[in-house]
mmCIF file of C-alpha atoms in Angstrom:
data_model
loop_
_atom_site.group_PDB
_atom_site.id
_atom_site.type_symbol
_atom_site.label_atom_id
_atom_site.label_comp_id
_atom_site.label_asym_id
_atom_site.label_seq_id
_atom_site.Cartn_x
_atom_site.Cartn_y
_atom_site.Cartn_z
ATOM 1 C CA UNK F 1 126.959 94.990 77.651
ATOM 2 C CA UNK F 2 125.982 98.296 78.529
ATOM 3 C CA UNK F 3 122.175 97.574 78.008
ATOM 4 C CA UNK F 4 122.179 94.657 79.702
ATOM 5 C CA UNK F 5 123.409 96.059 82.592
ATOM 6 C CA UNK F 6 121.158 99.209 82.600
ATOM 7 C CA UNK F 7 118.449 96.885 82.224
ATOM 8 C CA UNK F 8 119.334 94.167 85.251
ATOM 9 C CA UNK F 9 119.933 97.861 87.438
ATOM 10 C CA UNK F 10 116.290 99.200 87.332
ATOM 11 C CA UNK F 11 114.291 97.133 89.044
ATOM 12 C CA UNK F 12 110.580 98.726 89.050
ATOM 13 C CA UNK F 13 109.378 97.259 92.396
ATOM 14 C CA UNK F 14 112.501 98.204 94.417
ATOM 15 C CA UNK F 15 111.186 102.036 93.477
ATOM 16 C CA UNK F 16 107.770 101.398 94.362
ATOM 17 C CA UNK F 17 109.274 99.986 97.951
ATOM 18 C CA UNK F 18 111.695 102.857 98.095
ATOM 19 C CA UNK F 19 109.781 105.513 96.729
ATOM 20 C CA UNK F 20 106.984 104.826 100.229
ATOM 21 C CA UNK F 21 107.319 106.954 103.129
ATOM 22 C CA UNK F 22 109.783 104.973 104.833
ATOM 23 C CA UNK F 23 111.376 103.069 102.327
ATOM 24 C CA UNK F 24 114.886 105.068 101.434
ATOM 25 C CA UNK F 25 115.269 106.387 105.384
ATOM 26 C CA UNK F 26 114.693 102.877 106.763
ATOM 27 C CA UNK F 27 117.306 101.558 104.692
ATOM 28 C CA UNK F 28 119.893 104.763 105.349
ATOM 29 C CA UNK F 29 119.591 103.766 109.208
ATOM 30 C CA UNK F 30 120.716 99.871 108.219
ATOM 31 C CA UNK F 31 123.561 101.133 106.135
ATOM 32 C CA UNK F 32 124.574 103.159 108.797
ATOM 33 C CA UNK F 33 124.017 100.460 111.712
ATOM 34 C CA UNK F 34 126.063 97.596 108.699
ATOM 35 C CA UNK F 35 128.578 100.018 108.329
ATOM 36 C CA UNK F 36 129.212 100.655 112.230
ATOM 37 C CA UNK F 37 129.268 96.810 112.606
ATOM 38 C CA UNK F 38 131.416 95.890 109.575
ATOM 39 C CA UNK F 39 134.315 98.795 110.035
ATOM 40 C CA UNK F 40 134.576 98.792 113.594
ATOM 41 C CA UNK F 41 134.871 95.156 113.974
ATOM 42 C CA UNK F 42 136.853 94.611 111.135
ATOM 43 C CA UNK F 43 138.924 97.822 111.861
ATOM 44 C CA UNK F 44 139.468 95.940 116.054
ATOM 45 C CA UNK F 45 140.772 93.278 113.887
ATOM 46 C CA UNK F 46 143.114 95.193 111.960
ATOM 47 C CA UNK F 47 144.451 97.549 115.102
ATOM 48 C CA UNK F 48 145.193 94.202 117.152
ATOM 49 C CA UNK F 49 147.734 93.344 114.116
ATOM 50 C CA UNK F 50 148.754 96.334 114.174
ATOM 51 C CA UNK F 51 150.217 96.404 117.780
ATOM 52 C CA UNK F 52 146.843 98.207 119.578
ATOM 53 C CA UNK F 53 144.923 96.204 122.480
ATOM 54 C CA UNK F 54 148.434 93.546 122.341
ATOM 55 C CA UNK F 55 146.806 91.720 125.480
ATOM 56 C CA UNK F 56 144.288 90.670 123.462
ATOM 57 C CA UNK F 57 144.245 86.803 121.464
ATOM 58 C CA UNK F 58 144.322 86.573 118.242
ATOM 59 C CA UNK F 59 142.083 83.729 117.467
ATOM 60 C CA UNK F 60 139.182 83.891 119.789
ATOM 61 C CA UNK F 61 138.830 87.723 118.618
ATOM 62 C CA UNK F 62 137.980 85.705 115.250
ATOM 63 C CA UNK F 63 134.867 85.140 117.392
ATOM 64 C CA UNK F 64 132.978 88.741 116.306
ATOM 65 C CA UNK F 65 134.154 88.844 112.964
ATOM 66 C CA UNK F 66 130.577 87.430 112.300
ATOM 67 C CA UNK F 67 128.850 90.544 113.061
ATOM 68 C CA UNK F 68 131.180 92.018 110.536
ATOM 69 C CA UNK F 69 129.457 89.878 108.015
ATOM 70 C CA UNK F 70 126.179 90.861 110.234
ATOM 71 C CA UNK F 71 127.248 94.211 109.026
ATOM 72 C CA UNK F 72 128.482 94.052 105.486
ATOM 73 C CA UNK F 73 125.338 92.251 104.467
ATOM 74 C CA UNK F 74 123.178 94.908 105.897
ATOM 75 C CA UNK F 75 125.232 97.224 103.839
ATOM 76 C CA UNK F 76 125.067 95.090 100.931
ATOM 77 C CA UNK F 77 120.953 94.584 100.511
ATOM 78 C CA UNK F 78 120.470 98.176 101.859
ATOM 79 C CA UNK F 79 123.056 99.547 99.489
ATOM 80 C CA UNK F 80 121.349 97.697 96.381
ATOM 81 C CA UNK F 81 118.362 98.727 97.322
ATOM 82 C CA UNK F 82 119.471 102.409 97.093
ATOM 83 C CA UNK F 83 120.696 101.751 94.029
ATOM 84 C CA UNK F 84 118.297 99.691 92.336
ATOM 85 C CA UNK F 85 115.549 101.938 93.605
ATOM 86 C CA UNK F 86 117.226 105.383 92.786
ATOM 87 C CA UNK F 87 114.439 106.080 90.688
ATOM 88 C CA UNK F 88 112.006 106.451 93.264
ATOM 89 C CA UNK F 89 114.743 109.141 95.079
ATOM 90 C CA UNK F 90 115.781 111.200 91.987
ATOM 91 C CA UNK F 91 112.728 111.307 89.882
ATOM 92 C CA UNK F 92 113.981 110.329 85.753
ATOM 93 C CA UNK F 93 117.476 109.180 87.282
ATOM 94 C CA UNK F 94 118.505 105.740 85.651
ATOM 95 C CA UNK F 95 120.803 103.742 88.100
ATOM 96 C CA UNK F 96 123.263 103.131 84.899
ATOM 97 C CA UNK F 97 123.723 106.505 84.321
ATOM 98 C CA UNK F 98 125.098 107.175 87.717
ATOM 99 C CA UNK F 99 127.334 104.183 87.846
ATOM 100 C CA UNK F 100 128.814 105.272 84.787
ATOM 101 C CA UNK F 101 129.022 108.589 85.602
ATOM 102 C CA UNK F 102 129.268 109.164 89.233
ATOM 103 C CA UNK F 103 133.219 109.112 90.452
ATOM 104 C CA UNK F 104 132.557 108.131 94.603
ATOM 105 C CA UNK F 105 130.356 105.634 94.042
ATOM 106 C CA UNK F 106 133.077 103.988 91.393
ATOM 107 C CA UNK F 107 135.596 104.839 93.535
ATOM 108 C CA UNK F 108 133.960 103.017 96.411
ATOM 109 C CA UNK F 109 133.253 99.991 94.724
ATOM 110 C CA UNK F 110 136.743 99.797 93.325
ATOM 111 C CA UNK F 111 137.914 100.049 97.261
ATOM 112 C CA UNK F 112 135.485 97.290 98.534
ATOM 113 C CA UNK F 113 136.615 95.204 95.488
ATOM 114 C CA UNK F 114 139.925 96.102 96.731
ATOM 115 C CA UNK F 115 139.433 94.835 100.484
ATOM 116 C CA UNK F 116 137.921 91.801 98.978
ATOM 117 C CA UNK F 117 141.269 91.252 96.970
ATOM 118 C CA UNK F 118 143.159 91.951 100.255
ATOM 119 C CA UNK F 119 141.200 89.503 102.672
ATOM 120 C CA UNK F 120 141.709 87.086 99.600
ATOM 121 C CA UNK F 121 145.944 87.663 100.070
ATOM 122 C CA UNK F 122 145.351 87.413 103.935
ATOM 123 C CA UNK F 123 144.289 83.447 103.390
ATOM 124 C CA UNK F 124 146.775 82.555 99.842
ATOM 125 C CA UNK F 125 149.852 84.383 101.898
ATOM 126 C CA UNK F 126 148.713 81.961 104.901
ATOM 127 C CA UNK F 127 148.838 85.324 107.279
ATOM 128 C CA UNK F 128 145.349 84.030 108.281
ATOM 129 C CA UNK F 129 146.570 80.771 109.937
ATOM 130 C CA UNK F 130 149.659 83.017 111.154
ATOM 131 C CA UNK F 131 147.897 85.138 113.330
ATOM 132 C CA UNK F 132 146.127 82.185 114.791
ATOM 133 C CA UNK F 133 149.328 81.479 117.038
ATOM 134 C CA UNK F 134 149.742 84.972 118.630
ATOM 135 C CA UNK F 135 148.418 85.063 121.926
ATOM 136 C CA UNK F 136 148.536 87.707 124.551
ATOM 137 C CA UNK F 137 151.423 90.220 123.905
ATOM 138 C CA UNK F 138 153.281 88.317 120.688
ATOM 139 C CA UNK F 139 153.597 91.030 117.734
ATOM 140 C CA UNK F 140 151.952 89.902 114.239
ATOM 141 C CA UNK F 141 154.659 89.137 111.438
ATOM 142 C CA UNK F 142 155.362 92.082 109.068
ATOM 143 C CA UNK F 143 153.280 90.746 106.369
ATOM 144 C CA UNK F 144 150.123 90.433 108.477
ATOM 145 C CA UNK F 145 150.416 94.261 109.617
ATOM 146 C CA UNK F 146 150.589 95.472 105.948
ATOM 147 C CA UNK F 147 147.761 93.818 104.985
ATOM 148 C CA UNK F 148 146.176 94.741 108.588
ATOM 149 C CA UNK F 149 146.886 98.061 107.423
ATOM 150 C CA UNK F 150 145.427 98.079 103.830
ATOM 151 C CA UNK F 151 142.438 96.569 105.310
ATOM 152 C CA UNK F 152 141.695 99.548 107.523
ATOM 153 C CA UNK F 153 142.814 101.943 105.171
ATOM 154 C CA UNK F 154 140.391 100.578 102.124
ATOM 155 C CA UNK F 155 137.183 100.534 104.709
ATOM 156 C CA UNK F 156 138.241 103.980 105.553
ATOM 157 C CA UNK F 157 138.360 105.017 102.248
ATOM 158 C CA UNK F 158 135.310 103.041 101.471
ATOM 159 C CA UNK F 159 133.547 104.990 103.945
ATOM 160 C CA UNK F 160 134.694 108.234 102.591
ATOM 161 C CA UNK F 161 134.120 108.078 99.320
ATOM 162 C CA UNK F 162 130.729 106.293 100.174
ATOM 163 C CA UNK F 163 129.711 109.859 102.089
ATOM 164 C CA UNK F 164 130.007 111.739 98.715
ATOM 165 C CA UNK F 165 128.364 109.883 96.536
ATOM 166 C CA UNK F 166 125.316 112.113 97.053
ATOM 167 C CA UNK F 167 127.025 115.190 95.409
ATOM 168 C CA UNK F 168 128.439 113.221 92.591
ATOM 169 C CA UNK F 169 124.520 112.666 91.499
ATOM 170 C CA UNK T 1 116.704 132.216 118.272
ATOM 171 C CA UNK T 2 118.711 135.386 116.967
ATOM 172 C CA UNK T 3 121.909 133.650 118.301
ATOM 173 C CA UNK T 4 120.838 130.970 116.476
ATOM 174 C CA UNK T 5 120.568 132.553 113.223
ATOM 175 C CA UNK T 6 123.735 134.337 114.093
ATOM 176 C CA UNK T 7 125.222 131.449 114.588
ATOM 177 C CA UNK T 8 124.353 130.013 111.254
ATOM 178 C CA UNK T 9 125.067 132.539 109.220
ATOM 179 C CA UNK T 10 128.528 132.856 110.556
ATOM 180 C CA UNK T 11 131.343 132.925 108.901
ATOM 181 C CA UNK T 12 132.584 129.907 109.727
ATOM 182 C CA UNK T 13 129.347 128.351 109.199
ATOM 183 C CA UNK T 14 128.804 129.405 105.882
ATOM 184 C CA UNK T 15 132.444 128.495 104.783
ATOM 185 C CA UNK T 16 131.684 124.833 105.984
ATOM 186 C CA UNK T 17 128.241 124.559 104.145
ATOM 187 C CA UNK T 18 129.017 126.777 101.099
ATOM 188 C CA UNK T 19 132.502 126.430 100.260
ATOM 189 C CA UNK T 20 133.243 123.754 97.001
ATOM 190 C CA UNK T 21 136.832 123.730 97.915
ATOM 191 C CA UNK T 22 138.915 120.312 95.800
ATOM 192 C CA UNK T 23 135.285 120.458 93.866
ATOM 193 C CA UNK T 24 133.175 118.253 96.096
ATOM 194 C CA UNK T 25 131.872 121.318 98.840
ATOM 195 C CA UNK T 26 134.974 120.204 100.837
ATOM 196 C CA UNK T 27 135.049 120.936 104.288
ATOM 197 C CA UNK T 28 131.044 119.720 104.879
ATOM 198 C CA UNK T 29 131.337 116.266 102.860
ATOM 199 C CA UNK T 30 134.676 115.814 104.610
ATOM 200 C CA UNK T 31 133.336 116.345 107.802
ATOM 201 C CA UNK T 32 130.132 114.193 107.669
ATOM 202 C CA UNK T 33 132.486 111.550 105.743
ATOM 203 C CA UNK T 34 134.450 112.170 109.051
ATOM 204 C CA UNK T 35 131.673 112.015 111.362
ATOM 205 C CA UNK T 36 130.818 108.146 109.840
ATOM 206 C CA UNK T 37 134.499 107.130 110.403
ATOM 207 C CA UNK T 38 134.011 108.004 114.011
ATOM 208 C CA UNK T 39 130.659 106.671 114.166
ATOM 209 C CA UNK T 40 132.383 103.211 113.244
ATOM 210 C CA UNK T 41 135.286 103.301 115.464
ATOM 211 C CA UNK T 42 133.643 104.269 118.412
ATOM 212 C CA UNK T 43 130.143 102.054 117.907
ATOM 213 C CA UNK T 44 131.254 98.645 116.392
ATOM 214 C CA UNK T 45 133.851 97.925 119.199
ATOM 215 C CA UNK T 46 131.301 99.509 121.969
ATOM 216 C CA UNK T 47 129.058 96.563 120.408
ATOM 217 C CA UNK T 48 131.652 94.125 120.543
ATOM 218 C CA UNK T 49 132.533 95.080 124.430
ATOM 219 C CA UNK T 50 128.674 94.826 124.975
ATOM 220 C CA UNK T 51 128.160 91.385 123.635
ATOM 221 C CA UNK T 52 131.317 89.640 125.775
ATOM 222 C CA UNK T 53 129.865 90.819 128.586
ATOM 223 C CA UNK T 54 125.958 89.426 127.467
ATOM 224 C CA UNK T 55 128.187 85.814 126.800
ATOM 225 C CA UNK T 56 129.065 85.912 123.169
ATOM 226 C CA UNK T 57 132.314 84.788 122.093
ATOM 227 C CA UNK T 58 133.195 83.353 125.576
ATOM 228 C CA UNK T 59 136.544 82.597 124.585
ATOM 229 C CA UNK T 60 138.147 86.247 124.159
ATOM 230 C CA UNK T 61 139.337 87.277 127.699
ATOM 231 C CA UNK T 62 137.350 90.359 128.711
ATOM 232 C CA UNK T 63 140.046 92.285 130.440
ATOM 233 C CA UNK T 64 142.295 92.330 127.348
ATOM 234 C CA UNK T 65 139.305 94.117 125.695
ATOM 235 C CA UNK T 66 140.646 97.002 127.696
ATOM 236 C CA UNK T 67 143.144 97.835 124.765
ATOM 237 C CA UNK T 68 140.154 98.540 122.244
ATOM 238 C CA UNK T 69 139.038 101.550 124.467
ATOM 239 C CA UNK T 70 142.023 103.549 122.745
ATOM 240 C CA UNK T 71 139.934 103.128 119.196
ATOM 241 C CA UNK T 72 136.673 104.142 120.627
ATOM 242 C CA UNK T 73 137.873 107.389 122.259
ATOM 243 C CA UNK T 74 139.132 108.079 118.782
ATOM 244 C CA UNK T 75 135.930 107.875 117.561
ATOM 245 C CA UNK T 76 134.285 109.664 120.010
ATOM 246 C CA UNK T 77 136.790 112.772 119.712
ATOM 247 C CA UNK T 78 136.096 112.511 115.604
ATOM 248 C CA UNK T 79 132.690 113.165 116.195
ATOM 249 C CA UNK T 80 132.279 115.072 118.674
ATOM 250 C CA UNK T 81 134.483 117.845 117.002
ATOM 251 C CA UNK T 82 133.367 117.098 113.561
ATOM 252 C CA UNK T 83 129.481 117.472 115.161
ATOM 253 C CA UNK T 84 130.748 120.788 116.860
ATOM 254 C CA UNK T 85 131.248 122.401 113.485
ATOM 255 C CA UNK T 86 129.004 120.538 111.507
ATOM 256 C CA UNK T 87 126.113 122.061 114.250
ATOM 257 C CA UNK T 88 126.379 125.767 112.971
ATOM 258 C CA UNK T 89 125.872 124.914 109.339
ATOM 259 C CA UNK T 90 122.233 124.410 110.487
ATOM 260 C CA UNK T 91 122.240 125.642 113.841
ATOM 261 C CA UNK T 92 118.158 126.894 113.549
ATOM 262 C CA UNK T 93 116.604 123.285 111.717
ATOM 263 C CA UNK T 94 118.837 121.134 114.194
ATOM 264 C CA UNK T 95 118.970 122.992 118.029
ATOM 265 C CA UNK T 96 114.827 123.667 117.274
ATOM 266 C CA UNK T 97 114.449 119.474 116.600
ATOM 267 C CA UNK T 98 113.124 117.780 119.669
ATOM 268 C CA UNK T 99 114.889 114.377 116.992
ATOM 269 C CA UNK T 100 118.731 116.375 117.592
ATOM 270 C CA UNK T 101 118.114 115.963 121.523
ATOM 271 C CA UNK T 102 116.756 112.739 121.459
ATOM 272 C CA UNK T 103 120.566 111.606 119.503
ATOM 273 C CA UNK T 104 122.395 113.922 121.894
ATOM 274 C CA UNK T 105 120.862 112.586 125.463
ATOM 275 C CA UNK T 106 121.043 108.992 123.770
ATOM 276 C CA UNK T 107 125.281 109.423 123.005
ATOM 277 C CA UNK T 108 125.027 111.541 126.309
ATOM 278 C CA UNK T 109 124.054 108.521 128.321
ATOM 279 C CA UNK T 110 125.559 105.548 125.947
ATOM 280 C CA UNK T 111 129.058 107.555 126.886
ATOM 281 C CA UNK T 112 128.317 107.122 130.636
ATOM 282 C CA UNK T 113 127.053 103.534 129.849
ATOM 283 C CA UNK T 114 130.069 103.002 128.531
ATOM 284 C CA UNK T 115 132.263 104.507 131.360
ATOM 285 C CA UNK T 116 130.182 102.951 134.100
ATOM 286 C CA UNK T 117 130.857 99.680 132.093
ATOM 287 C CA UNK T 118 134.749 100.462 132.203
ATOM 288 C CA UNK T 119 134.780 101.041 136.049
ATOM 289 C CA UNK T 120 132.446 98.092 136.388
ATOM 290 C CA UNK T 121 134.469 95.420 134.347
ATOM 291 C CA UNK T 122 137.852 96.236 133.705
ATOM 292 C CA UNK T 123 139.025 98.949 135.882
ATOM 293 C CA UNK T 124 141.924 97.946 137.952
ATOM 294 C CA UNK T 125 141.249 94.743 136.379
ATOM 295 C CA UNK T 126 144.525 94.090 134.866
ATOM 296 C CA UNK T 127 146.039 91.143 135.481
ATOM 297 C CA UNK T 128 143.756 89.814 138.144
ATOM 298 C CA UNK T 129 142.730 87.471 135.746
ATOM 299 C CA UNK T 130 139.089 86.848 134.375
ATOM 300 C CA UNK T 131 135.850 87.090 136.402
ATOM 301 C CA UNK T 132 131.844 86.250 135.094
ATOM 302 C CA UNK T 133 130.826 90.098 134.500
ATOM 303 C CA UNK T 134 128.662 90.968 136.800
ATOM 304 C CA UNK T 135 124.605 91.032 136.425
ATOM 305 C CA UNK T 136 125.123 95.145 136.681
ATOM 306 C CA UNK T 137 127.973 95.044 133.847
ATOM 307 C CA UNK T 138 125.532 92.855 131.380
ATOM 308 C CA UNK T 139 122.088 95.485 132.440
ATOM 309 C CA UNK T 140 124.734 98.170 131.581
ATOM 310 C CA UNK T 141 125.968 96.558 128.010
ATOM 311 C CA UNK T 142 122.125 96.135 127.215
ATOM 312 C CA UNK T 143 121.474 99.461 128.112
ATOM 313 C CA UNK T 144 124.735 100.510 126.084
ATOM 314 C CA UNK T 145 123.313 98.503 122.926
ATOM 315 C CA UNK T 146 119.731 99.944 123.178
ATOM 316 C CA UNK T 147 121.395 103.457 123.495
ATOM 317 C CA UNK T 148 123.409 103.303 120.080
ATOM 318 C CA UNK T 149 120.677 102.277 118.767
ATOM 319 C CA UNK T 150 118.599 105.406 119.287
ATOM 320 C CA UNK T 151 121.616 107.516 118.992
ATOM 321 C CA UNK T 152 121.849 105.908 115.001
ATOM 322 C CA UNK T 153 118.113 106.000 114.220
ATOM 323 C CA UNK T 154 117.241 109.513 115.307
ATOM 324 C CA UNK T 155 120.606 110.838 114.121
ATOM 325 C CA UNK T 156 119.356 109.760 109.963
ATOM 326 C CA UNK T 157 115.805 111.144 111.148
ATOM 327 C CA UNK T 158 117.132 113.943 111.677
ATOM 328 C CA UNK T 159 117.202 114.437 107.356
ATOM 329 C CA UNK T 160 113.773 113.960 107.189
ATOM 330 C CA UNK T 161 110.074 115.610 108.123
ATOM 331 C CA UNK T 162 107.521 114.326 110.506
ATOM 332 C CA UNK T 163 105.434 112.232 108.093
ATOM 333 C CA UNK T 164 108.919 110.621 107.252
ATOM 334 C CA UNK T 165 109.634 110.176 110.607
ATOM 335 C CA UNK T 166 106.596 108.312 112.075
ATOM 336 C CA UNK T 167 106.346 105.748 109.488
ATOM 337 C CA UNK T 168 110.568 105.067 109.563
ATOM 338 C CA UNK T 169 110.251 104.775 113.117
ATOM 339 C CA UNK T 170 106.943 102.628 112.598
ATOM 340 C CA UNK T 171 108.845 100.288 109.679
ATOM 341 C CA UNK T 172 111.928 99.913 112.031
ATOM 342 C CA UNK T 173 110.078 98.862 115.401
ATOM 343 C CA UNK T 174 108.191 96.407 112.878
ATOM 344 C CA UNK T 175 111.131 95.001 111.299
ATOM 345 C CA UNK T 176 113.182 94.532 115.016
ATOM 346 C CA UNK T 177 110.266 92.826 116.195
ATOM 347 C CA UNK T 178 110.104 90.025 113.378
ATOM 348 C CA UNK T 179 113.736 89.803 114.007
ATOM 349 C CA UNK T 180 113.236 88.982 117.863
ATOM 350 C CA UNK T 181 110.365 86.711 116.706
ATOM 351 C CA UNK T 182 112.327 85.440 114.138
ATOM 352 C CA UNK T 183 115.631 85.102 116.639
ATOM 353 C CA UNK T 184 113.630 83.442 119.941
ATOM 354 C CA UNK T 185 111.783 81.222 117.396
ATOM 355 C CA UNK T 186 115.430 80.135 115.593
ATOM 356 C CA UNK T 187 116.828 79.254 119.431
ATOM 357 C CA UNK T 188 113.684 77.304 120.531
ATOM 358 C CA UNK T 189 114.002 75.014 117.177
ATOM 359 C CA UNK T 190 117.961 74.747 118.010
ATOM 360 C CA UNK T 191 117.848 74.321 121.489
ATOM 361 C CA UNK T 192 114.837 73.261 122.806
ATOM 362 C CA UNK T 193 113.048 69.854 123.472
ATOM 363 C CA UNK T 194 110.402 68.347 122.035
ATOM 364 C CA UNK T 195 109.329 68.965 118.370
ATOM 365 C CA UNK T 196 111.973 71.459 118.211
ATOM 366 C CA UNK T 197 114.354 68.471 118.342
ATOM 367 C CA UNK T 198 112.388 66.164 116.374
ATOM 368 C CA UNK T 199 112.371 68.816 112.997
ATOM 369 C CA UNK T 200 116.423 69.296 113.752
ATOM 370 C CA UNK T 201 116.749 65.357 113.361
ATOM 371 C CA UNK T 202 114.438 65.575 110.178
ATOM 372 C CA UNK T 203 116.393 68.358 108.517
#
């Protein structure tokens, strides 16, 4: 397994694109941009369960979670590209060696598996459809708010541990 | 230039920088870790504010947006007092960077933006039910969004040399434009007349 998976990490032509003068900071100022999208969109979201900004609808504020998605998947092809194209960044480095070895960027991969898990219990628990009801001023059931809360606290974290994965390497 | 150095070899700045408190340098990873968290809270709902008020997402009654204000001060306060101590650790590199004033006027003026949008469109606005924003609240979100964007690009240039710099900058201004191409081009072939109507049909 191990093999395989070091081999399917290194991709030669992602370091040739990230080892050019622009390559690695072009794609730092996307993750950045994704990451101010997808958390503070998401994280309105979660507040408005919460109890913050009651006035507002539920269900129209559905209406920007698409630039959350904007966001994640400019995190998502920048962040593989980082990876993939380490080489080009930390001359000799192998990709597998730091996924198996580096603790934040485990950690933060756990946590966005995590938030994935959560959204997944926001639809199965039928929270999702739930929150569709409340308009201006109702408060969201109890369930909603925990999982409102886990949500902001895993992006959060995901942010966090994202930050250090530069002085795990 | 001597305060400067002063400055950064400080106490407090060296402690920040130097320190490998809890094993991962502690306070300076925890601070920049910070300083993203803020960046988040305060820029994605400033984006979401700015697009209501350009016509996306009609449906969400602007003056209830009010409430979201709370999350981006918290952002705001984050950063700005995370930046305040981050600053010393490199007080000489950073306050002798024409980049570092470029991101400080550009948050400088997106945090007026943004209050000149709150007096514009909510203000007072409580209650009164919802108006069309005005054309001065949507030049002001537009200004707001070009704003963060500077503030976001030169604050990762600021990491990198002049070489670095020119061709990022040259890259990003490429790859924004073939997304406006790409975006005007999508809307004519969804929206307009014509052959743009005919290939729609065909698809």
């Amino acid at each position: 397994m191990g093999p395989l998976i070091a081999y399917w990490l290194r991709w030669p032509s992602m370091e040739v694109l990230m080892g050019t003068d622009w390559g690695w900071s072009l794609c730092e100022i996307l993750h950045f941009a994704g990451l101010a999208l997808l958390v503070g969109i998401v994280g309105m979201f979660d507040l408005r369960l919460l109890g913050m900004a009651k006035a507002v609808p539920v269900a129209p504020l559905r209406r920007f979670l698409p630039w959350a998605v904007v966001g994640f998947v400019l995190c998502v092809v920048s962040g593989l590209s980082f990876v993939t194209g380490l080489g080009a960044n930390l001359e000799g480095v192998h990709p597998y060696s730091v996924l198996i070895a580096n603790l934040w960027l485990q950690l933060k991969l756990l946590f966005i598996a995590l938030a994935g898990l959560n959204l997944l219990a926001f639809y199965l628990t039928g929270m999702s459809s739930a929150v569709d009801d409340l308009g201006p001023g109702d408060e969201a059931p109890f369930a909603a708010k925990v999982i409102a809360a886990t949500s902001l606290s895993l992006w959060i974290a995901v942010i966090w541990v994202g930050r250090l994965i530069p002085w795990g390497l | 230039m001597e305060f400067l150095h002063w400055l950064q070899d400080s106490g407090l700045a060296t402690w920040v920088r130097e320190s490998d408190a809890l094993g991962s340098t502690f306070p300076y990873t925890f601070l920049l870790a910070l300083h993203a968290i803020g960046l988040a809270m305060l820029v994605g709902p400033n984006v979401a504010v700015d697009l209501r008020i350009l016509g996306y997402g009609r449906s969400v009654p602007l003056g209830s947006m009010e409430g979201f204000f709370r999350q981006m001060w918290v952002g705001f306060w984050f950063n700005a007092l995370s930046g305040l101590v981050l600053l010393p650790t490199s007080a000489v590199t950073f306050l002798t960077d024409p980049i570092f004033y470029v991101k400080l006027g550009s948050i400088a003026l997106a945090v007026v933006t943004l209050q000149m949008i709150y007096g514009e469109v909510f203000r007072g606005r409580s209650g009164r039910g919802d108006t069309p924003p005005t054309t001065k609240a949507k030049i002001l979100a537009g200004t707001s969004l070009v704003l963060w964007v500077v503030a976001i690009v030169s604050g990762r240039l600021m990491a990198y040399n002049g070489d670095v710099r020119r061709s990022t900058l040259n890259a990003f201004l490429l790859l924004l434009l073939l997304l406006l191409v790409g975006g005007v081009g999508w809307r004519a072939i969804a929206r307009g007349p014509g052959w743009g109507v005919s290939l729609r049909r065909s698809m």
